[in-house]
mmCIF file with all atom_site columns, C-alpha atoms and ligand atoms in Angstrom:
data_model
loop_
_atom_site.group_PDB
_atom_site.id
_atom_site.type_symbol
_atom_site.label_atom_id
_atom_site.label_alt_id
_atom_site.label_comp_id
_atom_site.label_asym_id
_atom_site.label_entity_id
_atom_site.label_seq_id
_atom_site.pdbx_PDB_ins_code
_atom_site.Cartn_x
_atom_site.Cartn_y
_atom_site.Cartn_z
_atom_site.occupancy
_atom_site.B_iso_or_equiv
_atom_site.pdbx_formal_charge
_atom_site.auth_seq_id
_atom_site.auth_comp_id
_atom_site.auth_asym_id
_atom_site.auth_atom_id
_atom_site.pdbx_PDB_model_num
ATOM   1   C  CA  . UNK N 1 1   ? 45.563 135.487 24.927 1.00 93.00 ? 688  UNK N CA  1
ATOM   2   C  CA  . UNK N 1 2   ? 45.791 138.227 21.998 1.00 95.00 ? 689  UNK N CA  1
ATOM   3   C  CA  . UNK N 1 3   ? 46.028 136.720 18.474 1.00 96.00 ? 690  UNK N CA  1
ATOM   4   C  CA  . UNK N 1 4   ? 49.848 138.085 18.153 1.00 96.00 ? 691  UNK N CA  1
ATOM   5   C  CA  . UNK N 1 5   ? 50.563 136.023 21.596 1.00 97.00 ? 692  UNK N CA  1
ATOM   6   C  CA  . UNK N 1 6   ? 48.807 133.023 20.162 1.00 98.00 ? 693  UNK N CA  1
ATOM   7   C  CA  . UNK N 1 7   ? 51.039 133.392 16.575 1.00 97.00 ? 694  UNK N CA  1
ATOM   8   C  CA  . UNK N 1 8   ? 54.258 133.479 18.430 1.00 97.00 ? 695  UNK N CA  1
ATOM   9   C  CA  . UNK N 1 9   ? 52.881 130.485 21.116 1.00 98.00 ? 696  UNK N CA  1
ATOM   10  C  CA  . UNK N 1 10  ? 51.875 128.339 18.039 1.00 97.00 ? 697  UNK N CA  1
ATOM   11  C  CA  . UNK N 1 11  ? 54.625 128.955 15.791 1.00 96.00 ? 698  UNK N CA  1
ATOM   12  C  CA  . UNK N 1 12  ? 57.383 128.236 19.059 1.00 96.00 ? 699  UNK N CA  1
ATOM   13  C  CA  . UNK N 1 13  ? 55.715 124.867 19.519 1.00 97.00 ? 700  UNK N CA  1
ATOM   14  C  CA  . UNK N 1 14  ? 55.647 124.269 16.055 1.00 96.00 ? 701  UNK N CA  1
ATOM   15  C  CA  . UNK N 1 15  ? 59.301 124.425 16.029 1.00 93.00 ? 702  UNK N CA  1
ATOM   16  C  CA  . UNK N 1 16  ? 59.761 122.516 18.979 1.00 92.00 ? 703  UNK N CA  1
ATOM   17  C  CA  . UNK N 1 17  ? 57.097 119.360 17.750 1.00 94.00 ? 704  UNK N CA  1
ATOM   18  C  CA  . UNK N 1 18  ? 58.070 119.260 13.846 1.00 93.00 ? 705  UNK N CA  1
ATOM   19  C  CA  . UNK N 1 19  ? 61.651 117.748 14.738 1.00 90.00 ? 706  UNK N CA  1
ATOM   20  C  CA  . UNK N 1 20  ? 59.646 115.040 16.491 1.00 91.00 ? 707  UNK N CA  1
ATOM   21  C  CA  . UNK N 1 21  ? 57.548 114.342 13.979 1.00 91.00 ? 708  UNK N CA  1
ATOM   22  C  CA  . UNK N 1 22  ? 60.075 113.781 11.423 1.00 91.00 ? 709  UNK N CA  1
ATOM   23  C  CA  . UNK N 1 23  ? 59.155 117.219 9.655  1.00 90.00 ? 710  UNK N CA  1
ATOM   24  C  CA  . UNK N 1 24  ? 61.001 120.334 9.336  1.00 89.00 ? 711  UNK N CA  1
ATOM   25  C  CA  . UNK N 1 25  ? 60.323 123.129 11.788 1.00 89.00 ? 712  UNK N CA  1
ATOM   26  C  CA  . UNK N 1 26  ? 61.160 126.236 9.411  1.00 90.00 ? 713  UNK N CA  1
ATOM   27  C  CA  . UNK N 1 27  ? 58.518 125.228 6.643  1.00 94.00 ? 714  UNK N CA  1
ATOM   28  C  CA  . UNK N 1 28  ? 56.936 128.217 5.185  1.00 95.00 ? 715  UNK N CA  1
ATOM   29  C  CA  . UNK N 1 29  ? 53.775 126.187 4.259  1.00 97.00 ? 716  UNK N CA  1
ATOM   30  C  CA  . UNK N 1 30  ? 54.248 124.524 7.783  1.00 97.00 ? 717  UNK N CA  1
ATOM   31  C  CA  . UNK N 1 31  ? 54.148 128.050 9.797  1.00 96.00 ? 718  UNK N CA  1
ATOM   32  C  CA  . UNK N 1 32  ? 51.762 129.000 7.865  1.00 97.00 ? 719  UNK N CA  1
ATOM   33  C  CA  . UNK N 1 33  ? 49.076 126.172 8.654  1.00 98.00 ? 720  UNK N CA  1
ATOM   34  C  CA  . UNK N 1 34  ? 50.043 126.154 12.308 1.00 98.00 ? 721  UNK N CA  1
ATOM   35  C  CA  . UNK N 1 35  ? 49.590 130.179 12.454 1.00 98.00 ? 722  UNK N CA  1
ATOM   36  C  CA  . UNK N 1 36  ? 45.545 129.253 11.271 1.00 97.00 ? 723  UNK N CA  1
ATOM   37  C  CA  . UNK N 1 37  ? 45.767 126.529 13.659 1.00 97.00 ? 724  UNK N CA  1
ATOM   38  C  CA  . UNK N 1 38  ? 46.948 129.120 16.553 1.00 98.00 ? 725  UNK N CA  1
ATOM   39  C  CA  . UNK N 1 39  ? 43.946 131.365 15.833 1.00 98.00 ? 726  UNK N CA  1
ATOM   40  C  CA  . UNK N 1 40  ? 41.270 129.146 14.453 1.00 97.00 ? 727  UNK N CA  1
ATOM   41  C  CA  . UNK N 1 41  ? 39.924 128.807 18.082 1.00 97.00 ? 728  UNK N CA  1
ATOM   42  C  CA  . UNK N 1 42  ? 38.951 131.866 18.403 1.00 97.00 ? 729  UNK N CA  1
ATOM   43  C  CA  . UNK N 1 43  ? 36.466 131.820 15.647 1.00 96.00 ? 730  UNK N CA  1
ATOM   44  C  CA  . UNK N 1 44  ? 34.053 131.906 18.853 1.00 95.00 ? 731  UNK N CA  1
ATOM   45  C  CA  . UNK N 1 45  ? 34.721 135.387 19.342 1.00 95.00 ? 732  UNK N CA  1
ATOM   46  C  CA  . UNK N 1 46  ? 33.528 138.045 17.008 1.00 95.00 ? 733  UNK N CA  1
ATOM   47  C  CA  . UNK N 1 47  ? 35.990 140.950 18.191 1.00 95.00 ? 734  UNK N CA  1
ATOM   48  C  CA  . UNK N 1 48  ? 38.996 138.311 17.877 1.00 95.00 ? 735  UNK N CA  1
ATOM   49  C  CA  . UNK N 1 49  ? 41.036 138.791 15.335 1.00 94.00 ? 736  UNK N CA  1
ATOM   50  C  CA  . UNK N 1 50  ? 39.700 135.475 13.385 1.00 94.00 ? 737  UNK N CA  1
ATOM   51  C  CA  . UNK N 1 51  ? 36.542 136.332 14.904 1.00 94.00 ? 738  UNK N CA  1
ATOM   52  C  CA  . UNK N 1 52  ? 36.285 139.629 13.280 1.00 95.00 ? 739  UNK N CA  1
ATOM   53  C  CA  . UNK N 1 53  ? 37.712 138.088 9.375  1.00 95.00 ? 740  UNK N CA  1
ATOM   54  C  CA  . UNK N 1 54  ? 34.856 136.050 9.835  1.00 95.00 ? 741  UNK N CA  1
ATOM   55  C  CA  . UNK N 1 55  ? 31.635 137.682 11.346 1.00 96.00 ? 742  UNK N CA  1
ATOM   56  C  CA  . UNK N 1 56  ? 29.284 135.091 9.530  1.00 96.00 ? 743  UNK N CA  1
ATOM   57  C  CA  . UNK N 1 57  ? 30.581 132.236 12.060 1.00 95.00 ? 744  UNK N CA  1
ATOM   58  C  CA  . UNK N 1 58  ? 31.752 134.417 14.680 1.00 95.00 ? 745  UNK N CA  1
ATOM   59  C  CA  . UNK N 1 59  ? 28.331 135.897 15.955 1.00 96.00 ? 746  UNK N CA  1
ATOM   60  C  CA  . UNK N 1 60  ? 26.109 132.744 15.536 1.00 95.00 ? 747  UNK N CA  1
ATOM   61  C  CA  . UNK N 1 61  ? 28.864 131.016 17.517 1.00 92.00 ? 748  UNK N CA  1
ATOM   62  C  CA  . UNK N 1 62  ? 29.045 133.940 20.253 1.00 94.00 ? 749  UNK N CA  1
ATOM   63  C  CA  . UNK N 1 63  ? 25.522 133.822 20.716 1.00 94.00 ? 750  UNK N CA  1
ATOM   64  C  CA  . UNK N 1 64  ? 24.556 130.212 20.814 1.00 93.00 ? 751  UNK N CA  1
ATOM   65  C  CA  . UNK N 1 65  ? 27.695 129.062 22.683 1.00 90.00 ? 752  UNK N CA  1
ATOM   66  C  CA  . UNK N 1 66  ? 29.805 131.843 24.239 1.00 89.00 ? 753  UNK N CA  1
ATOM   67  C  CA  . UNK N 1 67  ? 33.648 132.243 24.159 1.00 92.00 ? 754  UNK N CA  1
ATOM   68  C  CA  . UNK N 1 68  ? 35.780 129.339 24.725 1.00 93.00 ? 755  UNK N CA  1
ATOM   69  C  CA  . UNK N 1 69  ? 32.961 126.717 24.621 1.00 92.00 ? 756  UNK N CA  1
ATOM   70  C  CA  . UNK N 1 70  ? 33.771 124.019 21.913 1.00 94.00 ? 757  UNK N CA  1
ATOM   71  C  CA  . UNK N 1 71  ? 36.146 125.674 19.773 1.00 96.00 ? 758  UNK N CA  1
ATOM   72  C  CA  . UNK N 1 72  ? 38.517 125.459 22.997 1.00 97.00 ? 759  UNK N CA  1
ATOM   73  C  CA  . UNK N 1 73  ? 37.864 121.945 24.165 1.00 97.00 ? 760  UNK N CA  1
ATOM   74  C  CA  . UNK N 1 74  ? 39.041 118.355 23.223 1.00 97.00 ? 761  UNK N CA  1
ATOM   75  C  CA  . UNK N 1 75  ? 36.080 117.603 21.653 1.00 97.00 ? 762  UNK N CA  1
ATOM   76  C  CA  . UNK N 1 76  ? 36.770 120.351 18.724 1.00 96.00 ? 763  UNK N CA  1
ATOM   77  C  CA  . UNK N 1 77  ? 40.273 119.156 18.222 1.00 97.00 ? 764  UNK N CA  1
ATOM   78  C  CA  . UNK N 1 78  ? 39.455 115.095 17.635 1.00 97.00 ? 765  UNK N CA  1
ATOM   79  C  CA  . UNK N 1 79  ? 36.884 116.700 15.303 1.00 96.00 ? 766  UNK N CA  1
ATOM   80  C  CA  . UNK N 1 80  ? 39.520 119.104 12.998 1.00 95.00 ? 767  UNK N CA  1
ATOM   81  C  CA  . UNK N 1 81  ? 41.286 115.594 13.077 1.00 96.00 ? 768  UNK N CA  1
ATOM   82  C  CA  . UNK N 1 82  ? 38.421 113.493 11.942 1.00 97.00 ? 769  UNK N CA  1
ATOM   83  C  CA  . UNK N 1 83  ? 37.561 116.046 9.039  1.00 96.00 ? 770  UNK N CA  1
ATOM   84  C  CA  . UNK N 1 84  ? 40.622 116.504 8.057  1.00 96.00 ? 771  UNK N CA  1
ATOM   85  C  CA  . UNK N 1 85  ? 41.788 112.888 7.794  1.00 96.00 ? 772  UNK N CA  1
ATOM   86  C  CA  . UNK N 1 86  ? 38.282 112.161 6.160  1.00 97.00 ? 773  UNK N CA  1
ATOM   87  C  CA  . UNK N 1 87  ? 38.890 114.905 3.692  1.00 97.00 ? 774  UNK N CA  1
ATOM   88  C  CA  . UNK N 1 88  ? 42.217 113.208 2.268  1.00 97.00 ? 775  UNK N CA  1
ATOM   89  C  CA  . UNK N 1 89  ? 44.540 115.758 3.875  1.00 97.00 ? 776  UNK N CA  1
ATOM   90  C  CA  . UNK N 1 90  ? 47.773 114.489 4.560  1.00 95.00 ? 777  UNK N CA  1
ATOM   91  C  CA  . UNK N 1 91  ? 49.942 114.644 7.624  1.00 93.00 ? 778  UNK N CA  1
ATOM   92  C  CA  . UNK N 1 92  ? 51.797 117.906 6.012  1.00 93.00 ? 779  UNK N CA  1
ATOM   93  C  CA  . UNK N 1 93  ? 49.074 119.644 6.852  1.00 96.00 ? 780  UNK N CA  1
ATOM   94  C  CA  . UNK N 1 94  ? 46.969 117.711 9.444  1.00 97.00 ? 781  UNK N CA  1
ATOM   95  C  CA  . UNK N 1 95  ? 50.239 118.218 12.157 1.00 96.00 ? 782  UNK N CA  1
ATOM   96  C  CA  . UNK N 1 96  ? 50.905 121.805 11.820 1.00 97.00 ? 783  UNK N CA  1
ATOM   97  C  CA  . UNK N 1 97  ? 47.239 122.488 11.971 1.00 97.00 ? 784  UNK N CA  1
ATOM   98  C  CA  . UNK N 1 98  ? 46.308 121.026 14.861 1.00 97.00 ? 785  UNK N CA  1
ATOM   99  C  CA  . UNK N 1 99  ? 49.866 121.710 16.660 1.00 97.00 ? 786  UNK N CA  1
ATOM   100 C  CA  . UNK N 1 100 ? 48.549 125.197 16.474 1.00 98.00 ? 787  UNK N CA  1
ATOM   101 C  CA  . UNK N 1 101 ? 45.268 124.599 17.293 1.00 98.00 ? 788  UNK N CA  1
ATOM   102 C  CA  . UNK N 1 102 ? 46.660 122.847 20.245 1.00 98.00 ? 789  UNK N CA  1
ATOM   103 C  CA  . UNK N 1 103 ? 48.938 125.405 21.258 1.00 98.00 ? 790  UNK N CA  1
ATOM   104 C  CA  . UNK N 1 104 ? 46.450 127.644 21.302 1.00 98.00 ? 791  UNK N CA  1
ATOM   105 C  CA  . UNK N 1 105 ? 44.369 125.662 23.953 1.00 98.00 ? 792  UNK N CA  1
ATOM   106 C  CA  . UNK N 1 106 ? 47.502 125.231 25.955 1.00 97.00 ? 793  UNK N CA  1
ATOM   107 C  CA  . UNK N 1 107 ? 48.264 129.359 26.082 1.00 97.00 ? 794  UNK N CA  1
ATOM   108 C  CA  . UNK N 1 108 ? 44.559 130.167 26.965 1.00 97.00 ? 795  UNK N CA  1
ATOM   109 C  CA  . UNK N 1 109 ? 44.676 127.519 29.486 1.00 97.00 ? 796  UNK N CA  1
ATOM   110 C  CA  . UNK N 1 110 ? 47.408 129.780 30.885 1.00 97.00 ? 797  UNK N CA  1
ATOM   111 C  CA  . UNK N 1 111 ? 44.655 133.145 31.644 1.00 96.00 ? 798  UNK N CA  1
ATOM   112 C  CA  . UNK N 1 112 ? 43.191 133.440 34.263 1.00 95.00 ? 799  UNK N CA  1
ATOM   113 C  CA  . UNK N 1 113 ? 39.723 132.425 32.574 1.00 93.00 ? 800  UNK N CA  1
ATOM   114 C  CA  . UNK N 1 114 ? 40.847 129.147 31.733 1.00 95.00 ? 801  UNK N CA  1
ATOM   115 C  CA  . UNK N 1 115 ? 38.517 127.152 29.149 1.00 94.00 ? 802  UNK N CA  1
ATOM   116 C  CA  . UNK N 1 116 ? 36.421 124.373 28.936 1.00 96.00 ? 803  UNK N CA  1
ATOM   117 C  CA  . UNK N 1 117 ? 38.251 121.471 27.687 1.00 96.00 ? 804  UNK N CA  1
ATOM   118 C  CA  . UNK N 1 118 ? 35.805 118.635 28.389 1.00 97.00 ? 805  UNK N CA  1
ATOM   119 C  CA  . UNK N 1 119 ? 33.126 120.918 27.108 1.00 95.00 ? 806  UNK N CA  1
ATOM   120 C  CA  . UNK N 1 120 ? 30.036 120.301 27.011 1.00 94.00 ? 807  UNK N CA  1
ATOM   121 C  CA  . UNK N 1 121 ? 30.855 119.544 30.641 1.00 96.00 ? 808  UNK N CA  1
ATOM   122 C  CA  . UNK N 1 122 ? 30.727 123.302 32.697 1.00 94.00 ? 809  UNK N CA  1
ATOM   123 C  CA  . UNK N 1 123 ? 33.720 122.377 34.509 1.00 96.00 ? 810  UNK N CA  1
ATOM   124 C  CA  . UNK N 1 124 ? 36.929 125.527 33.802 1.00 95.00 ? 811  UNK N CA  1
ATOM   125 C  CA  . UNK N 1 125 ? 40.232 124.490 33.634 1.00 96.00 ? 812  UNK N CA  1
ATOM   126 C  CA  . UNK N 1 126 ? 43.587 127.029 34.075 1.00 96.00 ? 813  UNK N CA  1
ATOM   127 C  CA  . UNK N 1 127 ? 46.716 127.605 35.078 1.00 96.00 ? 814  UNK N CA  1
ATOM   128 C  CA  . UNK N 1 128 ? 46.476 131.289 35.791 1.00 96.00 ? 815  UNK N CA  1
ATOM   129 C  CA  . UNK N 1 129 ? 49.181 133.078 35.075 1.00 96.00 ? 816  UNK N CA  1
ATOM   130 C  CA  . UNK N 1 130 ? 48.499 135.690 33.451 1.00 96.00 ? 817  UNK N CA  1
ATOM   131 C  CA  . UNK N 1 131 ? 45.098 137.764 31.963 1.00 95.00 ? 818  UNK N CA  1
ATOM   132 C  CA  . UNK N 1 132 ? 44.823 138.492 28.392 1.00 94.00 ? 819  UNK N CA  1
ATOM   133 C  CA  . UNK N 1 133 ? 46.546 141.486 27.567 1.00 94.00 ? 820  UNK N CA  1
ATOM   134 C  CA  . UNK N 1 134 ? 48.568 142.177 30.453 1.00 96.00 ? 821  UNK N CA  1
ATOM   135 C  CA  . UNK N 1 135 ? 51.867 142.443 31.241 1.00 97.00 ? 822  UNK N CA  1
ATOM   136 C  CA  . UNK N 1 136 ? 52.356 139.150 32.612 1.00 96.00 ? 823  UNK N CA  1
ATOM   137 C  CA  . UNK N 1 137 ? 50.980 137.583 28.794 1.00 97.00 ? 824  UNK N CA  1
ATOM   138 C  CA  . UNK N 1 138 ? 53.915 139.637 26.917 1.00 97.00 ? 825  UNK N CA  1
ATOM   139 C  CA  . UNK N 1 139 ? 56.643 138.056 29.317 1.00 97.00 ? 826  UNK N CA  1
ATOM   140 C  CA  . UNK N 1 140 ? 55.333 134.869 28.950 1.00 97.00 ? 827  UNK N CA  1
ATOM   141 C  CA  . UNK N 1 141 ? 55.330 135.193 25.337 1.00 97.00 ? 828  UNK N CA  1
ATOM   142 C  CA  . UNK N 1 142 ? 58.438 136.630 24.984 1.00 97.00 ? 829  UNK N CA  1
ATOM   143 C  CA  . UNK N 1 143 ? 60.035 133.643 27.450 1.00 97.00 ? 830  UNK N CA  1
ATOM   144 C  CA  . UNK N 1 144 ? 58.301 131.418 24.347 1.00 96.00 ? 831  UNK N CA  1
ATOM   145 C  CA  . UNK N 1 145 ? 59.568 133.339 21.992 1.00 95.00 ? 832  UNK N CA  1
ATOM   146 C  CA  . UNK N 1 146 ? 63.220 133.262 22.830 1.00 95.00 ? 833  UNK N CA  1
ATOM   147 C  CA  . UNK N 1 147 ? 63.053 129.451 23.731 1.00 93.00 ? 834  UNK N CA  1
ATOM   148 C  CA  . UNK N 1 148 ? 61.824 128.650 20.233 1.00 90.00 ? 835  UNK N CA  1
ATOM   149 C  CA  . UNK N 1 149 ? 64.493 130.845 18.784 1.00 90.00 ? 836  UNK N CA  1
ATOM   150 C  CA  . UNK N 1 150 ? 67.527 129.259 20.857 1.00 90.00 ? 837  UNK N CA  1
ATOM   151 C  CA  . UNK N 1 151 ? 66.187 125.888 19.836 1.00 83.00 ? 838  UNK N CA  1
ATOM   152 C  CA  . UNK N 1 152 ? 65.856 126.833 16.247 1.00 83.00 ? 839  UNK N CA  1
ATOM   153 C  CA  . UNK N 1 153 ? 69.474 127.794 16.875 1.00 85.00 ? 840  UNK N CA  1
ATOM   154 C  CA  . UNK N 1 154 ? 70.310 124.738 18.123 1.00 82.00 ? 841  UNK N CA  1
ATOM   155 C  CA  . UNK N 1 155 ? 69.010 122.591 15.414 1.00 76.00 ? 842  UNK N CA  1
ATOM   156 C  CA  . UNK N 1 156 ? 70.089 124.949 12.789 1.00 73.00 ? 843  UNK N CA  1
ATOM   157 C  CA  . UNK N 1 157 ? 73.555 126.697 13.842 1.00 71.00 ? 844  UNK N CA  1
ATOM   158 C  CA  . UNK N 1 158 ? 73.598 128.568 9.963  1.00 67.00 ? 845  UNK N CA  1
ATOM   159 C  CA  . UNK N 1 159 ? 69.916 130.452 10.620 1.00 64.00 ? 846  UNK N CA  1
ATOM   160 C  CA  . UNK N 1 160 ? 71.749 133.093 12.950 1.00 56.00 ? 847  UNK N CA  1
ATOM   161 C  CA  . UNK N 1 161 ? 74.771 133.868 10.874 1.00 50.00 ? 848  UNK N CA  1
HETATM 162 ZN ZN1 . ZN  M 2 .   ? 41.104 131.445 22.647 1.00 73.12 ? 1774 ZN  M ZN1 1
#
């Protein structure tokens, strides 16, 4: 998915999760971690959008593994949580991160190119719906969109008025 697609996916399941978690869902700081989480994976791909911010890791990346290799598999999610929780962080910011970084997995894992998710094993997985770009990724974004935004409703009745 685009990087606006993967802003709107992360910060929609942000706002779903938080509740659950005991945090609050409209947390400035919050969004904003999750919205690094949602496009951190992508760091694998130098014309991304986090790809392009960051050429120095994006390119070395591209070449030696290719596009959704470990930045969109399991393996690179238990290790964000490892460094983080080695590196003191605390749930505040360990959560949102990786509910975006998660989210993100879960919206590519809706193209058509699926990803590797048990990388290093070859093995693709995907629910295709939609290709990157298209039509069909706007609808399913705005379908996201306007769930998260009846559910923020929900919990908070005064955020419409
Ligand atoms: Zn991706």
């Amino acid at each position: 998915m685009l990087a606006g697609s993967h802003v709107v996916v992360g910060i929609a399941a942000w706002t779903w999760v938080a509740p659950h978690l005991g945090l609050p869902p409209l947390d400035p700081r919050a969004l904003a971690l999750t919205t690094i989480g949602a496009l951190l994976p992508d760091i694998d791909h130098p014309a991304s959008w986090v790809g392009g911010h960051l050429r120095v890791i994006s390119r070395p990346l591209a070449a030696l593994i290719g596009h959704r290799g470990v930045t969109h598999s399991v393996l690179a999610v238990l290790a964000c949580l490892v460094l983080l929780r080695w590196q003191g962080f605390s749930r505040g910011v360990i959560d949102p991160l990786v509910i975006g970084y998660l989210s993100h997995l879960a919206a590519d894992l809706l193209t058509s190119s699926g990803l590797r998710l048990a990388w290093p094993l070859p093995q693709r997985q995907a629910i295709p719906l939609c290709r990157t770009g298209s039509l069909s990724e706007s609808i399913i974004v705005a379908v996201v969109a306007v769930w998260a935004g009846l559910a923020i409703l929900r919990l908070h009745p005064g955020v419409g008025l």
